[in-house]
Short mmCIF file of C-alpha atoms in Angstrom, two decimals:
data_model
loop_
_atom_site.label_atom_id
_atom_site.label_comp_id
_atom_site.label_asym_id
_atom_site.label_seq_id
_atom_site.Cartn_x
_atom_site.Cartn_y
_atom_site.Cartn_z
CA MET A 115 0.00 0.00 0.00
CA VAL A 116 1.25 3.43 -0.90
CA ILE A 117 0.07 6.49 0.95
CA ASN A 118 0.75 9.88 -0.44
CA TYR A 119 1.04 12.30 2.43
CA THR A 120 0.56 16.03 2.16
CA PRO A 121 0.16 18.65 4.93
CA GLN A 122 -3.34 19.63 3.57
CA LYS A 123 -4.67 16.05 3.77
CA HIS A 124 -3.32 15.74 7.26
CA LYS A 125 -5.27 18.81 8.30
CA ILE A 126 -8.56 17.44 6.94
CA TYR A 127 -8.03 14.10 8.58
CA PHE A 128 -7.34 15.75 11.90
CA LEU A 129 -10.53 17.85 11.78
CA VAL A 130 -12.73 14.89 10.88
CA VAL A 131 -11.29 12.77 13.67
CA PHE A 132 -11.71 15.66 16.10
CA PHE A 133 -15.35 16.13 15.11
CA PHE A 134 -16.28 12.48 15.65
CA LEU A 135 -14.39 12.36 18.92
CA SER A 136 -16.38 15.41 20.02
CA LEU A 137 -19.70 13.73 19.19
CA LEU A 138 -18.71 10.61 21.08
CA ALA A 139 -17.64 12.61 24.09
CA ASN A 140 -20.66 14.94 24.32
CA ALA A 141 -23.49 12.94 22.60
CA GLN A 142 -24.83 16.28 21.31
CA ILE A 143 -25.30 17.95 17.95
CA GLY A 144 -25.34 21.68 17.44
CA ILE A 145 -26.58 23.24 14.19
CA GLY A 146 -25.97 26.94 13.94
CA THR A 147 -24.11 26.84 17.25
CA VAL A 148 -20.78 25.43 18.48
CA THR A 149 -22.07 25.26 22.05
CA PRO A 150 -25.26 23.22 22.07
CA ASN A 151 -27.35 23.52 25.21
CA ALA A 152 -26.33 20.93 27.79
CA SER A 153 -29.90 19.71 28.15
CA ALA A 154 -30.41 19.08 24.41
CA VAL A 155 -29.21 16.23 22.28
CA LEU A 156 -29.91 18.45 19.26
CA ASP A 157 -29.71 22.25 19.42
CA ILE A 158 -30.74 24.16 16.28
CA THR A 159 -30.10 27.89 16.51
CA SER A 160 -31.22 30.52 13.99
CA THR A 161 -32.74 33.99 13.91
CA THR A 162 -33.61 33.91 10.21
CA GLN A 163 -34.95 30.42 9.51
CA GLY A 164 -37.28 27.87 11.06
CA MET A 165 -37.46 24.10 11.25
CA LEU A 166 -39.76 22.06 9.01
CA ALA A 167 -41.24 18.85 10.29
CA PRO A 168 -42.37 16.18 7.83
CA ARG A 169 -45.54 17.44 6.06
CA MET A 170 -48.23 15.15 4.70
CA THR A 171 -51.97 14.77 4.21
CA THR A 172 -54.23 12.98 6.68
CA VAL A 173 -54.32 9.93 4.42
CA GLN A 174 -50.54 9.83 4.21
CA ARG A 175 -50.18 10.24 7.98
CA ASN A 176 -52.54 7.36 8.65
CA ALA A 177 -50.65 5.23 6.11
CA ILE A 178 -47.33 5.36 8.03
CA ALA A 179 -46.43 1.78 8.83
CA THR A 180 -45.81 1.03 12.52
CA PRO A 181 -45.20 4.62 13.63
CA ALA A 182 -42.88 5.02 16.59
CA ASP A 183 -44.22 6.27 19.92
CA GLY A 184 -43.88 10.06 19.89
CA LEU A 185 -43.50 10.38 16.10
CA ILE A 186 -44.41 13.95 15.05
CA VAL A 187 -45.77 15.12 11.67
CA TYR A 188 -47.62 18.15 10.33
CA ASP A 189 -51.03 17.37 8.79
CA THR A 190 -51.53 19.66 5.78
CA ASP A 191 -55.26 18.91 5.57
CA LEU A 192 -56.00 19.80 9.18
CA LYS A 193 -53.28 22.43 9.49
CA SER A 194 -52.02 20.96 12.78
CA PHE A 195 -49.20 18.95 14.32
CA TYR A 196 -49.94 15.39 15.46
CA TYR A 197 -47.90 12.93 17.53
CA TYR A 198 -48.34 9.17 17.75
CA VAL A 199 -49.22 7.40 21.00
CA SER A 200 -48.30 3.73 20.67
CA THR A 201 -50.17 2.59 23.79
CA THR A 202 -53.48 3.70 22.28
CA SER A 203 -52.45 3.37 18.62
CA THR A 204 -53.78 6.87 17.90
CA TRP A 205 -52.54 10.14 16.47
CA THR A 206 -53.08 12.97 18.97
CA LEU A 207 -53.42 16.64 18.13
CA ILE A 208 -50.77 19.01 19.52
CA ASN A 209 -53.14 21.92 20.24
CA ASN A 210 -54.68 21.57 23.70
CA GLY A 211 -56.57 18.58 22.41
CA THR A 212 -58.96 20.68 20.30
CA ALA A 213 -59.39 19.60 16.70
CA PRO A 214 -59.76 22.36 14.09
CA ARG A 215 -63.10 22.59 12.31
CA LEU A 216 -63.21 20.89 8.95
CA ASN A 217 -66.03 23.03 7.48
CA TYR A 218 -64.02 26.23 7.23
CA LYS A 219 -62.77 28.50 4.48
CA ARG A 220 -60.93 31.84 4.64
CA ILE A 221 -61.34 34.50 1.95
CA ARG A 222 -58.52 37.06 1.96
CA SER A 223 -58.33 40.47 0.39
CA GLY A 224 -56.82 40.06 -3.06
CA ASP A 225 -57.93 36.44 -3.46
CA ASN A 226 -59.17 35.35 -6.86
CA LEU A 227 -62.77 34.46 -5.98
CA ALA A 228 -63.10 32.26 -9.05
CA VAL A 229 -60.37 30.07 -7.54
CA VAL A 230 -61.05 30.33 -3.81
CA LEU A 231 -64.82 29.94 -4.29
CA ALA A 232 -64.71 27.71 -7.36
CA THR A 233 -66.92 25.07 -5.76
CA GLU A 234 -69.44 27.68 -4.62
CA LEU A 235 -69.54 29.35 -8.04
CA ALA A 236 -70.10 26.02 -9.75
CA ALA A 237 -72.96 25.29 -7.34
CA GLY A 238 -74.51 28.61 -8.41
CA GLY A 239 -74.29 27.82 -12.09
CA GLY A 240 -71.59 30.44 -12.66
CA SER A 241 -73.86 33.34 -11.72
CA LYS A 242 -74.01 33.08 -7.93
CA TYR A 243 -71.81 31.92 -5.04
CA VAL A 244 -73.83 29.22 -3.27
CA LEU A 245 -71.98 28.74 0.01
CA THR A 246 -71.53 25.23 1.35
CA ALA A 247 -74.13 24.47 4.01
CA ASN A 248 -73.02 24.65 7.66
CA THR A 249 -69.59 25.96 6.69
CA LEU A 250 -67.80 28.91 8.27
CA TYR A 251 -66.46 31.45 5.79
CA GLU A 252 -64.06 33.96 7.28
CA ILE A 253 -63.75 37.32 5.53
CA ASN A 254 -60.23 38.73 5.93
CA GLY A 255 -59.85 42.29 4.66
CA GLN A 256 -61.94 43.90 1.91
CA ILE A 257 -63.58 41.53 -0.57
CA VAL A 258 -65.34 42.81 -3.69
CA PHE A 259 -67.94 40.31 -4.91
CA ASN A 260 -68.85 40.16 -8.58
CA PHE A 261 -71.78 37.76 -8.12
CA PRO A 262 -74.53 37.47 -5.46
CA ILE A 263 -74.03 35.31 -2.37
CA ASP A 264 -76.52 32.58 -1.45
CA LEU A 265 -75.92 31.93 2.27
CA ASN A 266 -77.41 28.43 2.12
CA THR A 267 -77.32 28.10 5.96
CA ALA A 268 -73.58 28.93 6.05
CA TYR A 269 -71.83 31.30 8.46
CA LEU A 270 -70.15 34.40 7.04
CA GLU A 271 -67.94 36.18 9.58
CA GLY A 272 -65.17 38.70 9.99
CA LEU A 273 -62.93 39.25 12.99
CA ASP A 274 -63.28 43.05 13.02
CA ALA A 275 -66.22 44.87 11.42
CA ASN A 276 -64.03 47.91 10.77
CA GLU A 277 -61.43 45.91 8.85
CA ASP A 278 -63.35 43.03 7.28
CA ILE A 279 -65.54 44.42 4.51
CA ILE A 280 -67.82 43.02 1.81
CA VAL A 281 -68.50 45.19 -1.26
CA LYS A 282 -70.82 44.87 -4.26
CA THR A 283 -71.62 47.66 -6.68
CA SER A 284 -74.62 46.35 -8.65
CA GLY A 285 -77.52 43.94 -8.35
CA ASN A 286 -78.07 42.06 -5.08
CA LEU A 287 -75.38 41.07 -2.60
CA PHE A 288 -77.25 38.42 -0.58
CA ASP A 289 -79.79 36.62 -2.72
CA GLY A 290 -81.43 33.34 -1.83
CA THR A 291 -84.23 31.32 -0.30
CA THR A 292 -82.42 29.89 2.73
CA GLY A 293 -81.13 31.35 5.98
CA GLY A 294 -77.70 31.68 7.47
CA SER A 295 -75.57 33.88 9.69
CA ILE A 296 -73.59 37.09 9.14
CA LYS A 297 -71.35 38.55 11.87
CA ASN A 298 -68.64 41.14 12.45
CA LEU A 299 -68.59 42.69 8.99
CA THR A 300 -69.01 45.97 7.19
CA ILE A 301 -71.36 45.60 4.24
CA THR A 302 -71.35 48.33 1.62
CA THR A 303 -73.26 48.20 -1.67
CA PRO A 304 -73.18 51.52 -3.52
CA GLY A 305 -75.54 51.13 -6.46
CA ALA A 306 -76.70 47.73 -5.18
CA THR A 307 -79.10 46.05 -2.74
CA VAL A 308 -77.82 44.28 0.36
CA PHE A 309 -80.63 41.74 0.96
CA ASN A 310 -82.98 39.98 -1.38
CA LEU A 311 -83.82 37.12 0.97
CA ASN A 312 -87.11 35.27 0.43
CA ALA A 313 -87.14 32.10 2.51
CA ALA A 314 -88.72 29.08 0.89
CA SER A 315 -89.41 27.51 4.29
CA ALA A 316 -91.01 29.08 7.35
CA ALA A 317 -88.55 27.03 9.41
CA SER A 318 -85.57 29.01 8.06
CA THR A 319 -83.52 31.27 10.33
CA PHE A 320 -81.51 34.37 9.51
CA LEU A 321 -79.04 35.96 11.95
CA LEU A 322 -77.25 39.30 11.52
CA ARG A 323 -75.20 40.85 14.32
CA ASP A 324 -72.29 43.15 15.13
CA THR A 325 -72.40 44.51 11.60
CA ILE A 326 -72.22 47.86 9.80
CA ILE A 327 -74.40 48.42 6.71
CA ALA A 328 -73.23 51.56 4.95
CA ASN A 329 -73.67 53.47 1.71
CA SER A 330 -76.02 50.99 0.10
CA ASN A 331 -78.53 51.93 -2.55
CA ASN A 332 -81.07 49.75 -0.76
CA VAL A 333 -80.80 47.66 2.39
CA GLY A 334 -83.49 45.45 0.83
CA THR A 335 -86.05 42.83 1.80
CA ILE A 336 -86.03 39.99 4.34
CA SER A 337 -89.11 37.80 3.95
CA GLY A 338 -90.64 34.44 4.81
CA PHE A 339 -88.37 33.31 7.67
CA GLY A 340 -89.49 31.59 10.85
CA LEU A 341 -86.93 33.56 12.87
CA VAL A 342 -85.01 36.72 12.01
CA PHE A 343 -82.65 38.08 14.67
CA LEU A 344 -80.70 41.31 14.10
CA SER A 345 -78.53 42.54 16.96
CA ILE A 346 -76.18 45.55 17.16
CA VAL A 347 -76.46 46.71 13.56
CA ASN A 348 -75.22 50.15 12.50
CA TYR A 349 -76.91 51.76 9.46
CA SER A 350 -75.17 54.72 7.86
CA GLY A 351 -75.50 56.56 4.54
CA ASN A 352 -78.06 54.21 2.98
CA THR A 353 -80.42 55.58 0.34
CA ASN A 354 -83.28 53.24 1.27
CA GLY A 355 -83.90 51.02 4.28
CA VAL A 356 -85.18 47.51 4.92
CA THR A 357 -88.59 45.85 4.54
CA TYR A 358 -89.54 42.92 6.77
CA ASN A 359 -92.31 40.73 5.38
CA ASN A 360 -94.19 37.62 6.58
CA ILE A 361 -91.84 36.59 9.40
CA GLY A 362 -92.72 34.29 12.29
CA GLN A 363 -90.56 35.89 14.96
CA LEU A 364 -88.73 39.13 14.25
CA LEU A 365 -86.25 40.24 16.91
CA LEU A 366 -84.51 43.60 16.44
CA SER A 367 -82.06 44.52 19.17
CA ASN A 368 -80.06 47.76 19.30
CA GLN A 369 -80.46 48.95 15.72
CA ALA A 370 -78.68 52.27 15.12
CA TRP A 371 -80.10 54.41 12.31
CA PHE A 372 -78.14 57.61 11.75
CA SER A 373 -79.54 60.79 10.24
CA ASN A 374 -77.48 60.36 7.05
CA ASN A 375 -79.83 57.55 5.98
CA ASN A 376 -82.74 58.33 3.65
CA GLY A 377 -86.00 56.77 2.50
CA THR A 378 -87.91 54.57 4.94
CA TYR A 379 -85.61 53.09 7.55
CA GLU A 380 -87.74 50.08 8.60
CA LYS A 381 -91.02 48.88 7.12
CA PHE A 382 -93.25 45.99 8.24
CA THR A 383 -95.61 44.26 5.80
CA GLY A 384 -97.57 41.02 5.77
CA THR A 385 -98.14 38.73 8.75
CA PHE A 386 -95.96 38.31 11.84
CA ASN A 387 -96.42 36.13 14.87
CA LEU A 388 -94.14 38.28 17.01
CA ILE A 389 -92.20 41.51 16.60
CA GLU A 390 -89.83 42.75 19.26
CA LYS A 391 -87.82 45.88 18.54
CA GLN A 392 -85.81 46.85 21.59
CA GLY A 393 -83.05 49.37 22.24
CA GLY A 394 -81.12 51.49 19.80
CA PHE A 395 -82.22 54.68 18.08
CA SER A 396 -83.64 56.16 14.88
CA ASN A 397 -82.31 59.62 14.11
CA VAL A 398 -84.82 60.36 11.37
CA ALA A 399 -83.73 62.75 8.61
CA ALA A 400 -86.13 65.56 7.68
CA THR A 401 -87.46 63.78 4.58
CA ALA A 402 -87.12 60.19 5.82
CA ILE A 403 -89.52 57.84 7.65
CA GLY A 404 -88.26 56.06 10.75
CA LEU A 405 -90.78 53.20 11.04
CA ASP A 406 -93.59 52.37 8.61
CA VAL A 407 -96.58 50.27 9.73
CA SER A 408 -99.07 51.80 7.28
CA THR A 409 -99.31 48.98 4.73
CA THR A 410 -102.82 47.56 4.51
CA GLY A 411 -102.98 43.99 5.80
CA LEU A 412 -100.16 44.23 8.33
CA THR A 413 -101.17 41.60 10.90
CA ILE A 414 -99.70 40.57 14.25
CA THR A 415 -101.09 37.19 15.31
CA GLY A 416 -99.25 37.24 18.63
CA ASP A 417 -97.74 40.40 20.09
CA ALA A 418 -95.56 43.28 18.98
CA VAL A 419 -93.28 45.29 21.28
CA LEU A 420 -91.44 48.55 20.63
CA GLU A 421 -89.39 49.19 23.74
CA SER A 422 -86.61 51.63 24.75
CA VAL A 423 -85.97 52.90 21.22
CA VAL A 424 -85.11 56.60 20.98
CA PHE A 425 -86.68 58.52 18.07
CA THR A 426 -85.12 61.88 17.26
CA GLY A 427 -84.96 64.21 14.28
CA PRO A 428 -86.26 67.53 12.97
CA THR A 429 -89.69 66.21 11.89
CA PRO A 430 -91.47 64.26 14.67
CA ALA A 431 -94.39 63.49 12.35
CA ASN A 432 -91.99 61.30 10.32
CA TYR A 433 -90.80 59.17 13.20
CA VAL A 434 -93.61 56.65 12.59
CA LYS A 435 -95.91 56.31 9.59
CA PRO A 436 -98.98 54.96 11.44
CA TYR A 437 -101.55 52.29 10.75
CA THR A 438 -104.21 53.45 8.33
CA THR A 439 -106.92 51.63 10.33
CA GLY A 440 -107.15 50.36 13.88
CA THR A 441 -105.23 53.16 15.55
CA TYR A 442 -106.43 56.13 17.61
CA THR A 443 -106.29 59.85 17.07
CA GLY A 444 -102.82 61.10 17.95
CA TYR A 445 -101.37 57.57 18.13
CA ASN A 446 -99.54 55.31 15.66
CA PHE A 447 -100.20 51.63 16.36
CA ASN A 448 -103.11 49.25 16.78
CA ASN A 449 -104.08 47.06 19.73
CA SER A 450 -101.46 44.39 18.96
CA TRP A 451 -98.61 46.66 20.03
CA THR A 452 -97.00 47.63 23.30
CA VAL A 453 -95.01 50.82 22.72
CA ARG A 454 -92.69 52.55 25.18
CA ALA A 455 -90.19 54.56 23.17
CA ALA A 456 -88.79 58.05 23.62
CA GLY A 457 -90.06 60.57 21.10
CA ILE A 458 -93.39 58.88 20.28
CA PRO A 459 -96.61 58.28 22.29
CA THR A 460 -96.74 55.39 24.73
CA GLU A 461 -99.26 52.75 23.67
CA ALA A 462 -100.18 49.68 25.71
CA ASP A 463 -103.16 47.87 27.16
CA ALA A 464 -102.03 49.25 30.52
CA ASN A 465 -102.83 52.72 29.19
CA ALA A 466 -106.31 51.87 27.92
CA VAL A 467 -108.86 54.47 29.00
CA GLY A 468 -112.29 55.73 28.08
CA ASP A 469 -115.03 57.95 29.50
CA PHE A 470 -118.48 59.23 28.69
CA SER A 471 -120.65 61.98 30.07
CA MET A 472 -124.27 63.15 30.02
CA ASP A 473 -123.97 66.79 29.19
CA TYR A 474 -127.37 68.42 29.16
CA ALA A 475 -128.34 72.05 29.38
CA VAL A 476 -129.14 73.36 32.86
CA GLY A 477 -132.73 72.47 33.80
CA SER A 478 -132.95 69.56 31.34
CA GLY A 479 -131.90 65.93 31.27
CA ALA A 480 -132.89 62.40 30.29
CA SER A 481 -136.36 61.56 31.51
CA THR A 482 -136.78 58.06 32.99
CA SER A 483 -140.02 56.41 34.10
CA PHE A 484 -140.18 54.47 37.38
CA ASN A 485 -143.00 52.53 38.95
CA ASN A 486 -143.73 52.63 42.67
CA SER A 487 -143.42 48.94 43.44
CA ASN A 488 -140.91 47.72 46.01
CA PRO A 489 -138.28 47.11 44.79
CA SER A 490 -138.53 49.52 41.91
CA ASN A 491 -137.90 48.54 38.33
CA MET A 492 -134.32 48.65 37.04
CA VAL A 493 -133.58 51.37 34.49
CA LYS A 494 -130.41 51.75 32.47
CA VAL A 495 -128.76 55.12 32.14
CA ALA A 496 -129.47 56.50 28.70
CA GLY A 497 -128.75 59.58 26.70
CA VAL A 498 -124.95 59.64 26.83
CA SER A 499 -124.01 62.58 24.67
CA THR A 500 -120.20 62.74 24.75
CA SER A 501 -117.43 60.13 24.67
CA THR A 502 -113.83 61.25 24.99
CA ASN A 503 -110.35 59.92 25.67
CA LEU A 504 -111.12 56.63 24.01
CA PHE A 505 -107.86 54.67 23.84
CA ARG A 506 -108.35 50.94 23.30
CA PHE A 507 -111.98 51.51 24.24
CA SER A 508 -115.04 52.19 22.10
CA THR A 509 -118.69 53.04 22.68
CA ASP A 510 -119.58 49.58 21.37
CA GLY A 511 -121.13 50.48 18.08
CA GLY A 512 -122.73 53.66 19.35
CA ILE A 513 -124.61 52.13 22.28
CA SER A 514 -124.66 55.14 24.52
CA ASN A 515 -124.31 53.60 27.96
CA ARG A 516 -121.38 51.28 27.25
CA LEU A 517 -117.62 51.43 27.12
CA LYS A 518 -116.13 48.40 25.37
CA TYR A 519 -112.54 47.28 26.04
CA LEU A 520 -110.54 46.57 22.86
CA GLY A 521 -107.14 45.63 24.35
CA LYS A 522 -105.68 42.13 23.93
CA LYS A 523 -104.56 41.54 27.51
CA LYS A 524 -106.90 40.91 30.42
CA ARG A 525 -106.53 43.59 33.07
CA ILE A 526 -108.29 45.19 36.03
CA PHE A 527 -109.75 48.67 35.59
CA GLN A 528 -110.80 51.23 38.14
CA VAL A 529 -114.19 52.71 37.33
CA ALA A 530 -114.67 56.15 38.80
CA GLY A 531 -117.15 58.96 38.32
CA SER A 532 -120.37 60.41 39.67
CA ILE A 533 -124.04 60.54 38.79
CA SER A 534 -126.64 63.18 39.66
CA PHE A 535 -130.38 62.75 39.25
CA GLN A 536 -133.67 64.26 40.38
CA VAL A 537 -135.98 61.80 42.13
CA PRO A 538 -139.62 61.48 41.02
CA ALA A 539 -140.72 60.52 44.53
CA THR A 540 -139.48 59.99 48.06
CA GLY A 541 -137.49 56.73 48.30
CA THR A 542 -134.20 54.89 48.27
CA TYR A 543 -132.37 54.61 44.95
CA ILE A 544 -129.55 52.14 44.21
CA ILE A 545 -126.97 52.70 41.51
CA TYR A 546 -125.15 49.72 39.96
CA ILE A 547 -122.22 49.39 37.58
CA ALA A 548 -122.67 46.44 35.20
CA LYS A 549 -120.19 44.24 33.32
CA ASN A 550 -121.46 42.71 30.08
CA GLY A 551 -125.01 43.59 31.16
CA THR A 552 -124.76 41.92 34.59
CA VAL A 553 -124.69 44.19 37.64
CA ILE A 554 -121.65 44.08 39.92
CA SER A 555 -123.61 43.98 43.16
CA GLN A 556 -120.69 44.43 45.55
CA TYR A 557 -120.20 47.98 44.29
CA LYS A 558 -123.84 49.17 44.58
CA ILE A 559 -124.34 52.73 45.82
CA TYR A 560 -127.38 53.94 47.80
CA GLY A 561 -129.06 57.35 47.63
CA ARG A 562 -132.12 58.64 49.50
CA GLY A 563 -134.61 61.13 48.14
CA LEU A 564 -136.44 62.81 51.04
CA ALA A 565 -138.93 64.55 48.87
CA THR A 566 -140.17 64.64 45.32
CA ASN A 567 -137.74 66.45 43.00
CA ASP A 568 -134.80 66.13 45.40
CA ILE A 569 -131.47 66.06 43.52
CA ILE A 570 -129.10 63.28 44.58
CA VAL A 571 -125.39 63.19 43.69
CA LEU A 572 -123.61 59.83 44.19
CA PRO A 573 -119.99 58.78 43.59
CA LEU A 574 -119.24 55.78 41.37
CA ASN A 575 -116.31 53.50 42.23
CA ALA A 576 -115.58 49.93 41.26
CA SER A 577 -112.82 47.55 40.22
CA VAL A 578 -113.65 45.37 37.25
CA GLU A 579 -111.64 42.81 35.30
CA LEU A 580 -112.07 43.11 31.54
CA SER A 581 -110.93 40.92 28.67
CA ASN A 582 -111.06 41.80 25.01
CA ASN A 583 -114.58 42.94 23.99
CA ASP A 584 -115.93 43.04 27.56
CA TYR A 585 -117.89 46.19 28.35
CA VAL A 586 -119.10 48.18 31.34
#
């Protein structure tokens, strides 16, 4: 054997031997460092690069033959690290044990929607994005849509309504016959309509919350749902408002309508089982309408509540466009509503009131014939000439001695007043208040005429429970 020796080869040999001797002595490897941490068998140090674990799909991960206990891989389908536990023969997520949701898609500003939403566009026949049912779509940044969105029971959400924005400049933005959920977004549709939602099933639900709707040509129509729930919605700079039509339960919580909106802010048409509009405000512009309930046929089969909403603006007459029938002079709503809102009259069954009076010229009155038997015959008061302050009461088709209760809720009324009459003969006279034609005997009032033509004045007081269409 012949060995050619040179000083350079000797130097290389020495370094290699030294390196392996170092590994044997320390049982450590340092990459990017000559002084690996004493507690680590491998110490990788860098301030400009990271470490990549093996990356594979879920199918590939599950196909690993006889994985070692503690084997770590990154699952590209589930976007998470997993490690293998040999005692249970399972892959375990490295993320506090919480698996990421599978039905999820993020849409970023600048994304090509034809690529990111290719499946959804195909489902809409190339003219609409039909979202995948029960899937969460996260809006990240400003997204300009070129076709309408069919929610299809999906969830459309942003993380910050001020930063995550949906834009459409023509046609309809949300267009479909199913429900869904929209949260934490700004929606702006200059030249377009936000909602054209007409549910095909009365069991459908639509949820909108923590959202800004701004600068739209028309907020649009929401119709046919079993439940519609809008909470904390800010309306600003819209040319026309929203129409709610034929909804089972409509819940509106903390709606904010600013004075830079125009048209009719909110309009109710069709049939509702329940309407509850609570909190928030309507700052009604001079030529706008805050709330419109004037459409013929608007029906509430259950109850409607307008509570703690503040109406302001330069033209109070425009705060509410009232019912055309079924309301009362100076009021806006019919008997299905309970209204307690700043800026407009309070309306509720608890405020129902009515009175009548016999107002004859001095020296005249209604003549009534009595007989002299004991007890005397019973005679009803007649000749009522004036009825005033009728709120959720009527004179029952013009019958002069009745006040008929028109409210929906049973309640107890205090009946108070007085009656004066001139007696035709000496005797005791008893005054009764009657409910539905039957005297309420516990509240009878006695008066005594000591001589013919005596004038008796008696107070009237009673408590009476009335349901709808009962009368006194």
